[in-house]
Coordinates of N, CA and C in Angstrom, one line a residue:
M1 N 1.0 -1.2 0.1 CA 0.2 -0.3 -0.1 C 0.9 1.1 -0.2
L2 N 0.8 2.2 -0.8 CA 1.8 3.5 -0.8 C 0.5 4.4 -0.6
R3 N 1.3 5.5 0.3 CA 0.6 6.7 0.6 C 1.0 7.8 -0.5
C4 N -0.4 8.5 -0.7 CA -0.3 9.5 -1.5 C -1.0 10.6 -0.5
T5 N 0.0 11.9 -0.8 CA -0.3 13.3 -0.1 C -1.1 13.8 -1.2
W6 N -2.4 14.3 -0.6 CA -3.4 15.4 -1.4 C -4.1 16.5 -0.7
R7 N -3.6 17.6 -0.7 CA -4.3 18.9 -0.3 C -3.7 18.0 1.2
N8 N -2.6 18.1 1.6 CA -2.4 17.7 3.1 C -2.6 16.5 3.7
Q9 N -3.3 15.5 3.1 CA -4.3 14.6 3.5 C -3.6 13.3 2.9
E10 N -3.3 12.4 3.9 CA -2.7 10.8 3.4 C -3.7 9.9 3.2
V11 N -3.6 9.8 2.0 CA -4.8 8.5 1.4 C -4.5 7.5 1.2
T12 N -4.7 6.3 1.6 CA -4.0 4.9 1.5 C -4.8 4.2 0.5
R13 N -4.2 3.9 -0.3 CA -4.9 3.6 -1.6 C -4.1 2.4 -2.5
G14 N -4.6 2.1 -3.6 CA -3.9 0.8 -4.5 C -2.8 2.1 -5.2
G15 N -1.4 1.8 -5.3 CA -0.5 2.9 -5.9 C -1.3 3.3 -7.0
W16 N -1.7 2.5 -8.3 CA -2.3 2.9 -9.6 C -3.0 4.0 -9.3
W17 N -4.2 3.5 -8.2 CA -5.3 4.4 -8.3 C -5.1 5.7 -7.8
C18 N -3.9 5.9 -6.8 CA -3.6 7.1 -5.9 C -2.9 7.7 -7.4
L19 N -1.9 7.4 -8.1 CA -1.4 7.9 -9.1 C -2.3 8.5 -10.2
L20 N -2.9 7.9 -10.4 CA -4.3 8.0 -11.6 C -5.1 9.5 -11.2
F21 N -5.5 9.0 -9.8 CA -6.4 9.8 -9.6 C -5.7 11.6 -9.5
I22 N -4.2 11.3 -8.9 CA -3.8 12.9 -9.0 C -3.4 13.3 -10.8
L23 N -3.1 12.4 -11.4 CA -2.8 13.2 -12.9 C -3.9 13.3 -13.6
T24 N -5.1 12.9 -13.0 CA -6.4 13.4 -13.4 C -6.8 15.0 -13.2
T25 N -6.5 14.8 -11.9 CA -6.6 16.1 -11.0 C -5.9 17.4 -11.8
R26 N -4.5 16.7 -11.8 CA -3.6 17.8 -12.3 C -4.2 18.4 -13.7
C27 N -4.9 17.2 -14.8 CA -4.9 17.6 -15.8 C -6.4 18.3 -16.1
L28 N -7.0 18.0 -15.2 CA -8.4 19.0 -15.1 C -7.8 20.8 -14.7
K29 N -7.1 20.6 -13.9 CA -6.4 21.9 -13.1 C -5.6 22.6 -14.7
S30 N -5.0 22.0 -15.6 CA -3.9 22.4 -16.5 C -5.1 22.6 -17.5
C31 N -6.2 21.7 -17.8 CA -6.7 22.0 -18.8 C -7.9 23.1 -18.6

């Protein structure tokens, strides 16, 4: 289990799910 920090919150999720979520949020913000 990898820890993902997002908005000062540690979320324990599946590694790929957490990375995918961050990538999607960044894409939405950049787009």
